[in-house]
Short mmCIF file of C-alpha atoms in Angstrom, two decimals:
data_model
loop_
_atom_site.label_atom_id
_atom_site.label_comp_id
_atom_site.label_asym_id
_atom_site.label_seq_id
_atom_site.Cartn_x
_atom_site.Cartn_y
_atom_site.Cartn_z
CA MET L 1 19.75 -19.72 -6.97
CA PRO L 2 18.22 -17.96 -9.64
CA ALA L 3 18.53 -19.13 -13.07
CA SER L 4 20.85 -17.10 -14.97
CA PRO L 5 18.94 -14.43 -17.34
CA SER L 6 19.57 -14.81 -20.78
CA ALA L 7 22.99 -14.67 -22.04
CA ALA L 8 21.59 -12.19 -25.17
CA GLU L 9 20.96 -9.42 -22.69
CA PRO L 10 23.63 -8.32 -19.72
CA VAL L 11 22.66 -9.00 -16.38
CA THR L 12 23.05 -5.02 -15.71
CA ASP L 13 20.21 -4.26 -18.36
CA ARG L 14 18.16 -6.88 -16.89
CA VAL L 15 18.38 -5.47 -13.42
CA ALA L 16 17.62 -2.13 -14.77
CA GLN L 17 14.51 -3.15 -16.41
CA ALA L 18 13.11 -4.89 -13.49
CA ASP L 19 13.99 -1.92 -11.47
CA THR L 20 12.16 0.48 -13.69
CA MET L 21 8.99 -2.14 -13.96
CA LEU L 22 8.79 -2.46 -10.44
CA CYS L 23 7.60 1.03 -10.33
CA ALA L 24 5.89 1.54 -14.01
CA ASP L 25 2.33 -0.02 -12.75
CA ARG L 26 0.21 2.82 -11.81
CA GLN L 27 -1.80 0.96 -9.56
CA PHE L 28 0.96 -0.73 -7.58
CA GLY L 29 4.15 0.51 -8.59
CA ASP L 30 4.36 4.27 -9.56
CA SER L 31 4.75 5.69 -5.97
CA ALA L 32 3.56 9.13 -7.34
CA ALA L 33 0.21 7.83 -8.38
CA ILE L 34 0.08 5.70 -5.45
CA GLY L 35 0.34 8.76 -3.39
CA GLU L 36 -2.39 10.90 -5.39
CA ARG L 37 -4.99 8.27 -4.82
CA ASN L 38 -4.57 7.96 -1.43
CA LEU L 39 -4.66 11.66 -0.81
CA ALA L 40 -7.78 11.77 -2.84
CA ARG L 41 -9.30 8.92 -0.55
CA PHE L 42 -8.26 10.65 2.32
CA ARG L 43 -10.27 14.05 1.07
CA LEU L 44 -13.07 11.80 0.54
CA GLY L 45 -12.84 10.11 3.46
CA LEU L 46 -12.55 12.91 5.83
CA THR L 47 -15.65 14.55 4.14
CA MET L 48 -17.60 11.29 4.60
CA LEU L 49 -16.56 11.26 8.12
CA ALA L 50 -17.94 14.77 8.51
CA ARG L 51 -21.50 14.21 7.27
CA HIS L 52 -21.69 11.77 10.20
CA ASP L 53 -19.95 13.70 12.97
CA GLY L 54 -21.50 17.06 13.43
CA GLU L 55 -19.00 17.70 16.59
CA ALA L 56 -16.15 17.64 14.22
CA ALA L 57 -17.37 18.34 11.09
CA ASP L 58 -15.67 21.62 11.11
CA VAL L 59 -12.02 20.52 11.52
CA LEU L 60 -13.06 17.61 9.27
CA ARG L 61 -13.68 19.21 6.55
CA ARG L 62 -10.98 22.00 6.88
CA THR L 63 -8.20 19.27 6.80
CA ALA L 64 -10.14 17.97 3.61
CA ALA L 65 -10.21 21.27 2.11
CA ALA L 66 -6.27 21.74 2.69
CA SER L 67 -3.29 21.78 0.27
CA ASP L 68 -1.78 18.40 -0.69
CA GLU L 69 1.73 20.21 0.91
CA ARG L 70 -0.36 20.46 4.07
CA LEU L 71 -2.38 16.76 3.60
CA ARG L 72 0.44 14.83 3.08
CA PRO L 73 2.06 15.23 6.60
CA LEU L 74 -1.54 14.50 8.24
CA LEU L 75 -2.10 11.36 5.94
CA TYR L 76 1.43 9.50 6.59
CA ASP L 77 1.19 10.81 10.65
CA PRO L 78 1.09 7.31 12.24
CA VAL L 79 -1.41 8.55 14.82
CA LEU L 80 -3.49 10.52 12.58
CA ARG L 81 -3.67 7.59 9.82
CA ASN L 82 -4.38 5.14 12.36
CA CYS L 83 -7.38 7.25 13.67
CA PHE L 84 -8.63 7.61 10.05
CA GLU L 85 -8.57 4.15 9.03
CA VAL L 86 -10.60 3.06 12.65
CA ASP L 87 -13.04 6.05 11.90
CA LEU L 88 -13.57 4.45 8.28
CA ALA L 89 -14.10 1.16 9.51
CA LEU L 90 -16.48 2.22 11.99
CA LEU L 91 -18.22 4.47 9.77
CA GLU L 92 -18.58 1.32 7.09
CA SER L 93 -20.02 -1.07 10.02
CA GLY L 94 -22.45 1.64 11.09
CA ARG L 95 -20.65 1.96 14.38
CA LEU L 96 -19.09 5.49 14.19
CA GLU L 97 -20.06 7.60 17.12
CA HIS L 98 -16.99 10.36 17.05
CA SER L 99 -14.52 10.47 15.18
CA SER L 100 -11.17 10.15 16.70
CA PHE L 101 -9.15 11.57 14.05
CA GLY L 102 -11.46 14.74 14.56
CA LEU L 103 -10.27 14.73 18.03
CA TYR L 104 -6.18 14.15 17.61
CA ALA L 105 -6.32 16.36 14.32
CA ARG L 106 -8.10 19.52 15.90
CA ASP L 107 -4.96 21.44 16.78
CA HIS L 108 -3.17 20.81 13.38
CA ALA L 109 -5.99 21.25 10.89
CA ALA L 110 -4.94 24.99 10.59
CA GLY L 111 -1.30 24.11 10.07
CA PRO L 112 1.82 23.35 11.95
CA THR L 113 2.37 24.38 15.68
CA THR L 114 4.61 27.35 16.36
CA ASN L 115 5.37 26.06 19.91
CA GLY L 116 8.02 23.52 20.49
CA PRO L 117 11.64 22.85 19.92
CA THR L 118 13.39 25.19 17.00
CA ASP L 119 14.99 21.97 15.46
CA VAL L 120 11.69 20.43 13.90
CA PRO L 121 11.17 21.87 10.50
CA HIS L 122 8.31 24.12 9.85
CA SER L 123 6.08 21.33 7.46
CA THR L 124 5.98 18.27 9.78
CA GLY L 125 3.56 16.15 11.07
CA PRO L 126 1.84 16.08 14.32
CA CYS L 127 3.89 13.01 15.71
CA GLU L 128 7.09 14.14 13.98
CA ALA L 129 6.71 17.41 16.13
CA LEU L 130 6.96 15.39 19.17
CA SER L 131 10.33 14.22 18.64
CA HIS L 132 13.40 15.99 20.33
CA PRO L 133 16.17 15.89 19.04
CA HIS L 134 14.39 15.91 15.87
CA ARG L 135 16.21 13.22 13.76
CA ARG L 136 15.68 12.72 10.02
CA ALA L 137 16.40 9.08 8.83
CA TRP L 138 17.95 9.40 5.27
CA PRO L 139 18.08 13.11 4.50
CA GLY L 140 18.19 14.20 0.71
CA LEU L 141 16.38 11.01 0.10
CA GLY L 142 13.09 11.67 1.97
CA ASP L 143 11.20 12.91 4.99
CA ALA L 144 11.45 9.84 7.14
CA TRP L 145 12.18 10.53 11.08
CA VAL L 146 13.83 8.71 13.75
CA LEU L 147 11.40 7.84 16.79
CA THR L 148 12.80 8.35 20.20
CA GLU L 149 10.89 8.69 23.44
CA PRO L 150 8.37 11.74 22.73
CA ALA L 151 8.81 14.94 24.41
CA PRO L 152 5.48 16.52 24.53
CA HIS L 153 5.17 20.17 25.51
CA ASP L 154 1.40 20.87 26.08
CA SER L 155 -1.48 18.78 26.85
CA SER L 156 -2.36 18.42 23.48
CA GLN L 157 0.95 16.97 22.48
CA GLU L 158 0.77 14.94 25.68
CA MET L 159 -2.50 13.02 24.68
CA LEU L 160 -0.68 12.70 21.03
CA ALA L 161 2.34 11.11 22.57
CA GLY L 162 0.32 8.52 24.68
CA ARG L 163 -1.43 7.45 21.76
CA LEU L 164 1.44 7.00 19.77
CA MET L 165 3.11 4.82 22.33
CA GLU L 166 0.09 2.93 22.75
CA LEU L 167 0.32 2.14 19.01
CA TYR L 168 3.80 1.36 18.96
CA ARG L 169 3.36 -1.17 21.85
CA ASP L 170 -0.06 -2.58 20.13
CA ALA L 171 2.34 -3.12 16.79
CA LEU L 172 4.77 -5.24 18.97
CA GLY L 173 1.93 -6.83 20.64
CA ASP L 174 2.87 -6.38 24.10
CA SER L 175 1.35 -3.60 26.23
CA ARG L 176 4.41 -3.64 28.54
CA ALA L 177 7.35 -3.74 25.78
CA ALA L 178 9.70 -1.25 26.50
CA GLY L 179 9.99 2.09 24.66
CA PRO L 180 11.94 2.52 21.47
CA VAL L 181 15.51 2.47 21.78
CA SER L 182 17.88 5.39 21.12
CA PRO L 183 20.15 4.54 18.21
CA THR L 184 23.72 5.52 18.58
CA ASP L 185 25.41 7.86 16.19
CA GLY L 186 26.90 4.86 14.55
CA VAL L 187 23.45 3.04 14.11
CA ARG L 188 22.08 6.19 12.76
CA THR L 189 24.92 6.12 10.17
CA VAL L 190 24.62 2.88 9.25
CA LEU L 191 20.75 3.35 8.54
CA ARG L 192 21.46 6.47 6.23
CA GLU L 193 24.19 4.34 4.12
CA GLY L 194 21.99 1.78 4.06
CA ALA L 195 18.97 3.95 2.53
CA GLU L 196 21.93 5.56 0.58
CA LEU L 197 22.71 1.95 -0.66
CA LEU L 198 19.15 0.71 -1.67
CA ALA L 199 18.75 3.89 -3.67
CA THR L 200 22.12 3.44 -5.52
CA LEU L 201 21.41 -0.22 -6.47
CA LEU L 202 17.80 0.33 -7.51
CA PRO L 203 17.10 4.13 -8.33
CA ALA L 204 13.63 3.68 -8.95
CA ALA L 205 12.36 0.70 -6.76
CA GLY L 206 14.72 1.27 -3.84
CA ALA L 207 14.30 5.13 -3.86
CA GLY L 208 10.36 4.43 -4.09
CA VAL L 209 10.00 2.39 -0.86
CA LEU L 210 11.98 4.94 0.72
CA GLY L 211 9.14 7.36 0.15
CA HIS L 212 6.83 5.31 2.08
CA VAL L 213 8.26 5.29 5.40
CA THR L 214 7.49 8.18 7.76
CA MET L 215 9.02 6.96 10.97
CA VAL L 216 11.75 4.39 11.65
CA GLY L 217 12.02 2.90 15.04
CA PHE L 218 14.45 1.13 16.63
CA THR L 219 13.39 -1.55 19.60
CA HIS L 220 14.19 -5.03 21.12
CA ARG L 221 11.37 -7.73 21.33
CA GLU L 222 11.93 -11.13 22.40
CA SER L 223 8.74 -13.44 21.33
CA GLU L 224 8.04 -17.47 21.08
CA GLU L 225 9.45 -16.93 17.27
CA GLY L 226 12.52 -15.44 18.67
CA PRO L 227 14.02 -11.63 18.56
CA LEU L 228 12.32 -9.18 16.66
CA GLN L 229 14.70 -8.48 13.33
CA SER L 230 12.29 -5.71 11.44
CA MET L 231 8.38 -4.98 10.98
CA SER L 232 6.40 -2.73 9.23
CA GLY L 233 3.40 -1.26 11.04
CA GLY L 234 0.75 -1.93 8.68
CA ASP L 235 -2.64 -0.96 10.47
CA PRO L 236 -1.86 -0.52 14.30
CA LEU L 237 1.25 1.52 13.34
CA PRO L 238 0.89 3.13 9.63
CA SER L 239 3.91 4.25 7.85
CA THR L 240 6.24 2.68 10.29
CA VAL L 241 9.23 0.67 9.94
CA LEU L 242 10.62 -0.83 13.50
CA LEU L 243 14.07 -2.28 13.24
CA ALA L 244 16.15 -4.16 15.74
CA PRO L 245 19.39 -2.03 16.00
CA GLU L 246 21.51 -5.32 15.09
CA ARG L 247 20.03 -4.72 11.65
CA CYS L 248 22.35 -1.97 11.21
CA ALA L 249 25.27 -3.87 11.47
CA SER L 250 26.09 -2.99 7.98
CA PRO L 251 24.70 -0.85 5.12
CA TRP L 252 23.82 -4.19 3.45
CA LEU L 253 21.68 -5.60 5.88
CA ALA L 254 20.33 -2.21 6.57
CA ALA L 255 19.46 -1.86 2.89
CA GLU L 256 17.82 -5.32 2.95
CA SER L 257 15.80 -4.53 6.06
CA LEU L 258 14.26 -1.10 4.51
CA LEU L 259 13.65 -2.93 1.18
CA HIS L 260 11.59 -5.30 2.87
CA GLU L 261 9.66 -3.40 5.03
CA GLY L 262 9.32 -0.44 2.86
CA ALA L 263 7.63 -2.84 0.10
CA HIS L 264 5.18 -3.81 2.44
CA LEU L 265 4.28 0.00 3.25
CA LYS L 266 4.12 0.72 -0.21
CA LEU L 267 2.11 -2.04 -1.01
CA PHE L 268 -0.35 -1.50 1.99
CA ASP L 269 -0.45 2.24 0.35
CA ALA L 270 -1.63 0.89 -3.11
CA LEU L 271 -4.16 -1.61 -1.67
CA ARG L 272 -6.00 1.00 0.08
CA THR L 273 -7.12 2.31 -3.20
CA GLY L 274 -7.45 -1.14 -5.03
CA SER L 275 -8.49 -4.71 -3.76
CA VAL L 276 -6.92 -7.64 -5.47
CA VAL L 277 -8.69 -10.47 -3.63
CA ARG L 278 -12.49 -11.07 -3.76
CA ASN L 279 -12.65 -14.09 -1.05
CA ALA L 280 -10.41 -12.51 2.07
CA THR L 281 -10.78 -15.84 3.76
CA GLU L 282 -9.37 -18.17 1.18
CA ARG L 283 -5.85 -19.83 2.00
CA VAL L 284 -3.15 -21.33 0.35
CA PRO L 285 -0.75 -24.05 2.27
CA ILE L 286 2.88 -22.72 2.83
CA PRO L 287 5.25 -25.56 3.35
CA TRP L 288 7.93 -23.65 5.14
CA ARG L 289 5.37 -22.15 7.59
CA ILE L 290 2.83 -24.25 10.12
CA GLY L 291 -0.65 -23.69 8.72
CA SER L 292 -1.80 -21.76 5.74
CA TRP L 293 -2.19 -18.15 4.71
CA THR L 294 -4.70 -16.17 3.39
CA VAL L 295 -3.89 -15.04 -0.50
CA ILE L 296 -3.52 -11.89 0.43
CA ARG L 297 -0.64 -12.72 2.77
CA VAL L 298 0.56 -14.41 -0.13
CA ILE L 299 0.81 -11.77 -2.69
CA VAL L 300 2.35 -9.79 0.04
CA ALA L 301 4.99 -12.02 0.39
CA LEU L 302 5.30 -12.40 -3.04
CA HIS L 303 5.72 -8.63 -3.64
CA PHE L 304 8.67 -8.62 -1.06
CA TYR L 305 10.56 -11.79 -2.40
CA VAL L 306 10.19 -10.13 -6.27
CA HIS L 307 11.95 -7.08 -4.83
CA LEU L 308 14.57 -8.99 -2.81
CA LEU L 309 15.45 -11.14 -5.67
CA VAL L 310 15.99 -7.91 -8.06
CA PHE L 311 17.78 -6.36 -5.12
CA ARG L 312 20.13 -9.39 -4.88
CA ALA L 313 21.02 -9.24 -8.86
CA ALA L 314 21.38 -5.74 -8.18
CA ALA L 315 24.05 -6.51 -5.60
CA ASP L 316 25.63 -9.38 -7.83
CA ALA L 317 26.22 -6.92 -10.62
CA ALA L 318 27.31 -3.87 -8.57
CA ASP L 319 30.64 -2.31 -9.42
CA GLU L 320 33.57 -1.34 -7.86
CA ALA L 321 32.47 2.30 -6.79
CA VAL L 322 29.62 0.68 -4.91
CA ARG L 323 31.45 -1.71 -3.07
CA GLU L 324 34.49 0.68 -2.09
CA ARG L 325 32.04 2.88 -0.69
CA PHE L 326 29.56 0.35 0.92
CA GLY L 327 31.71 -3.03 1.24
CA ALA L 328 31.26 -6.08 -0.26
CA PRO L 329 27.81 -7.46 -0.61
CA PRO L 330 27.10 -10.96 1.81
CA THR L 331 28.01 -13.98 0.08
CA ALA L 332 25.47 -16.03 1.82
CA GLU L 333 21.54 -15.18 1.98
CA ASP L 334 20.08 -14.16 5.20
CA LEU L 335 16.90 -15.99 5.22
CA ASP L 336 14.74 -17.02 8.00
CA GLU L 337 14.93 -21.01 8.61
CA PRO L 338 11.23 -23.03 7.89
CA SER L 339 9.35 -23.92 11.02
CA PRO L 340 10.26 -27.02 12.87
CA GLY L 341 8.28 -29.72 11.97
CA THR L 342 7.10 -27.98 8.14
CA PRO L 343 7.63 -30.39 5.35
CA ALA L 344 10.24 -27.60 4.12
CA ALA L 345 12.45 -28.35 7.20
CA LEU L 346 12.16 -32.43 6.82
CA SER L 347 12.71 -31.83 2.92
CA GLY L 348 15.44 -29.25 3.25
CA GLN L 349 13.23 -27.32 0.47
CA TYR L 350 12.36 -23.67 0.56
CA ARG L 351 15.15 -22.24 2.11
CA THR L 352 15.90 -19.49 -0.65
CA SER L 353 14.14 -17.04 -1.86
CA VAL L 354 13.89 -18.07 -5.02
CA GLU L 355 12.48 -21.01 -4.21
CA ARG L 356 9.76 -19.28 -1.98
CA ALA L 357 9.25 -16.85 -5.11
CA ARG L 358 8.67 -19.60 -7.24
CA TYR L 359 6.15 -21.34 -5.30
CA LEU L 360 3.99 -18.24 -4.18
CA ALA L 361 3.77 -17.59 -7.67
CA GLU L 362 2.62 -20.63 -8.72
CA CYS L 363 0.20 -20.47 -5.96
CA MET L 364 -1.12 -17.12 -7.71
CA LEU L 365 -1.52 -18.82 -10.93
CA SER L 366 -3.41 -21.78 -9.48
CA LEU L 367 -5.94 -19.93 -8.01
CA PRO L 368 -9.72 -20.17 -9.35
CA GLU L 369 -10.31 -17.38 -12.24
CA GLU L 370 -12.61 -15.44 -9.19
CA SER L 371 -10.47 -15.49 -6.31
CA LEU L 372 -9.05 -12.27 -7.69
CA THR L 373 -10.27 -9.19 -8.76
CA GLU L 374 -9.50 -7.46 -12.04
CA ASN L 375 -6.72 -5.53 -9.99
CA GLY L 376 -5.68 -8.85 -8.47
CA HIS L 377 -5.19 -10.45 -12.10
CA ARG L 378 -3.26 -7.47 -13.35
CA PHE L 379 -0.86 -7.53 -10.09
CA ALA L 380 0.04 -11.13 -10.93
CA ARG L 381 0.95 -9.97 -14.33
CA TRP L 382 3.16 -6.94 -13.34
CA LEU L 383 4.76 -8.77 -10.56
CA LEU L 384 5.71 -12.08 -12.44
CA THR L 385 6.79 -10.23 -15.76
CA ALA L 386 9.35 -8.50 -13.24
CA LEU L 387 10.47 -11.67 -11.63
CA ARG L 388 11.07 -13.12 -14.90
CA LEU L 389 13.43 -10.64 -15.77
CA VAL L 390 15.95 -11.72 -12.93
CA ASP L 391 14.50 -15.53 -13.08
CA ASP L 392 14.32 -16.87 -16.27
CA ASP L 393 12.90 -20.29 -14.58
CA ALA L 394 10.22 -18.44 -12.49
CA PRO L 395 6.59 -19.08 -13.43
CA ARG L 396 5.41 -16.89 -16.84
CA PRO L 397 2.75 -14.58 -16.07
CA PRO L 398 -0.73 -14.83 -18.05
CA ASP L 399 -2.05 -13.03 -20.87
CA ARG L 400 -5.29 -11.54 -20.03
CA ALA L 401 -7.25 -8.77 -21.74
CA ALA L 402 -8.84 -5.74 -19.90
CA GLY L 403 -11.65 -6.71 -17.54
CA PRO L 404 -14.38 -4.57 -15.63
CA THR L 405 -13.66 -0.87 -15.13
CA VAL L 406 -15.59 -0.50 -11.52
CA GLN L 407 -14.71 -2.32 -8.90
CA ALA L 408 -17.51 -4.54 -7.49
CA ARG L 409 -18.12 -5.20 -3.75
CA PRO L 410 -15.92 -7.83 -1.74
CA GLY L 411 -17.57 -11.19 -2.50
CA GLN L 412 -19.66 -9.67 -5.51
CA SER L 413 -18.96 -11.93 -8.85
CA SER L 414 -19.46 -11.02 -12.26
CA GLY L 415 -22.47 -13.67 -12.29
CA GLN L 416 -24.24 -11.57 -9.17
CA LEU L 417 -24.58 -8.23 -11.28
CA PRO L 418 -28.19 -7.27 -12.28
CA GLU L 419 -29.32 -7.32 -15.67
CA ILE L 420 -30.34 -4.28 -17.41
CA LEU L 421 -33.59 -3.89 -19.69
CA PRO L 422 -33.36 -1.50 -22.59
CA ASP L 423 -36.35 0.25 -21.24
CA GLY L 424 -36.34 2.77 -18.63
CA THR L 425 -33.89 5.69 -17.28
CA LEU L 426 -30.38 5.38 -16.02
CA GLN L 427 -29.81 8.26 -13.29
CA ARG L 428 -26.90 9.28 -11.27
CA VAL L 429 -27.79 8.90 -7.57
CA THR L 430 -27.39 12.26 -5.44
CA PRO L 431 -26.21 13.81 -3.34
CA VAL L 432 -22.85 12.18 -3.73
CA ASP L 433 -19.49 13.53 -2.72
CA ALA L 434 -16.39 12.85 -5.12
CA THR L 435 -13.04 13.59 -5.84
CA ALA L 436 -11.40 13.68 -9.91
CA LEU L 437 -8.04 12.24 -10.61
CA PRO L 438 -8.14 13.41 -14.00
CA GLY L 439 -4.31 12.70 -14.65
CA LEU L 440 -4.97 9.11 -13.74
CA GLY L 441 -8.41 8.74 -15.47
CA GLN L 442 -10.22 7.94 -11.89
CA LEU L 443 -12.87 9.22 -10.05
CA VAL L 444 -13.66 8.33 -6.27
CA VAL L 445 -17.06 8.91 -5.53
CA SER L 446 -19.30 7.66 -2.34
CA PRO L 447 -23.44 8.58 -2.23
CA ALA L 448 -23.82 10.56 0.61
CA GLU L 449 -26.01 7.99 2.55
CA SER L 450 -23.04 5.39 2.22
CA ALA L 451 -20.36 4.59 3.95
CA ARG L 452 -18.56 3.17 0.77
CA MET L 453 -15.87 4.54 -1.73
CA HIS L 454 -16.38 3.30 -5.32
CA TRP L 455 -13.07 3.60 -7.96
CA LEU L 456 -14.30 4.53 -11.33
CA ASN L 457 -11.71 4.14 -14.25
CA ALA L 458 -11.96 6.55 -17.64
CA ARG L 459 -14.26 4.11 -19.00
CA SER L 460 -16.64 3.63 -16.29
CA TRP L 461 -16.47 7.47 -15.34
CA THR L 462 -17.72 8.46 -18.84
CA VAL L 463 -20.58 5.86 -18.82
CA TYR L 464 -21.22 7.26 -15.05
CA SER L 465 -21.45 10.99 -16.39
CA LEU L 466 -24.06 9.72 -19.29
CA CYS L 467 -26.39 8.30 -16.59
CA ASP L 468 -28.60 11.66 -16.54
CA GLY L 469 -31.90 10.29 -17.15
CA ARG L 470 -31.15 8.57 -20.60
CA ASP L 471 -32.15 5.32 -21.34
CA LEU L 472 -29.79 2.36 -22.13
CA GLY L 473 -29.99 2.95 -26.04
CA SER L 474 -29.00 6.89 -25.56
CA VAL L 475 -26.02 6.02 -23.10
CA HIS L 476 -24.63 3.66 -26.00
CA THR L 477 -25.16 6.50 -28.85
CA ALA L 478 -23.14 8.98 -26.65
CA TYR L 479 -20.70 6.89 -25.37
CA ALA L 480 -19.78 5.54 -28.50
CA ARG L 481 -19.16 9.35 -29.70
CA ALA L 482 -17.06 9.75 -26.63
CA ALA L 483 -15.08 7.00 -27.01
CA GLY L 484 -14.43 7.22 -30.92
CA LEU L 485 -15.93 3.78 -31.28
CA PRO L 486 -18.60 2.72 -33.93
CA ALA L 487 -21.98 3.42 -32.74
CA GLY L 488 -23.85 0.01 -32.42
CA SER L 489 -20.66 -2.13 -32.30
CA ASP L 490 -19.98 -5.19 -30.16
CA GLU L 491 -17.38 -3.27 -27.87
CA VAL L 492 -19.78 -0.55 -27.42
CA GLY L 493 -22.27 -2.73 -26.10
CA ARG L 494 -19.65 -4.62 -24.07
CA GLN L 495 -18.27 -1.68 -22.53
CA VAL L 496 -21.32 0.08 -21.55
CA SER L 497 -23.13 -3.07 -20.44
CA ASP L 498 -20.71 -4.02 -17.98
CA SER L 499 -20.26 -0.45 -16.41
CA VAL L 500 -23.88 0.02 -16.32
CA ARG L 501 -24.53 -3.20 -14.49
CA ARG L 502 -21.58 -2.71 -12.03
CA LEU L 503 -22.97 1.18 -11.37
CA VAL L 504 -26.09 0.04 -10.46
CA ALA L 505 -24.82 -2.92 -8.35
CA ALA L 506 -22.62 -0.31 -6.61
CA GLY L 507 -25.66 2.04 -5.80
CA LEU L 508 -24.23 4.92 -7.70
CA VAL L 509 -27.08 4.73 -10.46
CA THR L 510 -30.29 3.91 -10.63
CA HIS L 511 -32.37 1.82 -13.06
CA ASP L 512 -36.04 2.92 -13.26
CA VAL L 513 -38.51 1.15 -15.50
#
């Protein structure tokens, strides 16, 4: 069990602080900010695809120009999101021929279809419109819907339904897997109660993760690792949670499953607009599993375990009203066993979520400095601070000052950035596609001839705007004035030099001597 929080502060206060903190970070915790960045990435990505696929350019540009209300159901539609991500990967690798997003979105770019079942809400995503009867997963808490066998009504929907079921089986890892299980009224009731319990215990973090779920499917799958309990779709089936019906045996079990998979989906969305690791192949030994994990998998697991420990602390502190409505919380922790033959299986260690969270936290803290991006170091500080609120013996987060302002390319360290001589002019590359997020102080930009997006924060955005043919000294002077800093100060020199070097390395600015 976690070490008891300090007696100087009530447990309920510490839990409330942790719940709030899990949603406070603008990069990783604030679902509204995460959604805003993903919409910006979506618009820019569609614009980039339109430049490279003339046949689908019209539908791609019309979709990119749609309102947020119209765009959101398309972005979080399982099939269209999968197509979008596949298209971007192909574009970046120089292998895009035709946009699959353009193919599947052509009948939906102008707005919701007016055909089909009348019980489907007007503003829905394309895959949701296939569902009949239409069932919301947790009315009042979000727009997630329950997957059933699709019921297409025209050739366009038949193609969409076929792709949805193909992605569903791919996610399960079995091309012959049976279709989704139609849940009983009892299962759907407990699913809704689980979501309500989660939002009651954790009004910020619990309700927040539910918003990242679009589709909930029930299924049975057997593998060499045993029967499927729950899973999140990730890239193969975006915005989706798949559950065994047995996970809805009680609201507490359903709530924990939704927190588990919803937290994964939330982090998946957050990482789309800010990488946290520099070396995607670096691995860490995991004593309760055979083999090792990549650093990103360590991060994903730690993110969930921290959420889980906050949830369990909230369950322990639940008042009588919660227990009367949802029943008493389980007395024993429902955690998967260590893999046979592993050090944990032989020693009896790492059989609790707190042991695993502490181990993963220590792994992050012991990584070489260059293993994580600045976003990654920020992630570690944020998450470990939340963990310490419910576990006094958890590793302490490191203290670090804010660092670079432009995300470097994967594998590019600060030492590989170009030196910028005082002579010569700094000029923004044109033409570019860009989307501004003034409320977040960010600009996402891509040179027209590139297939890469670059995220600039307020500092690098300011420096970028000043690279209009000026020399480095003039940029220093103008930046000091814009930032309200003393002209010629070391701080101005550091901030401008770092930003300019990264802008040049990213191909957004040229330095002509």
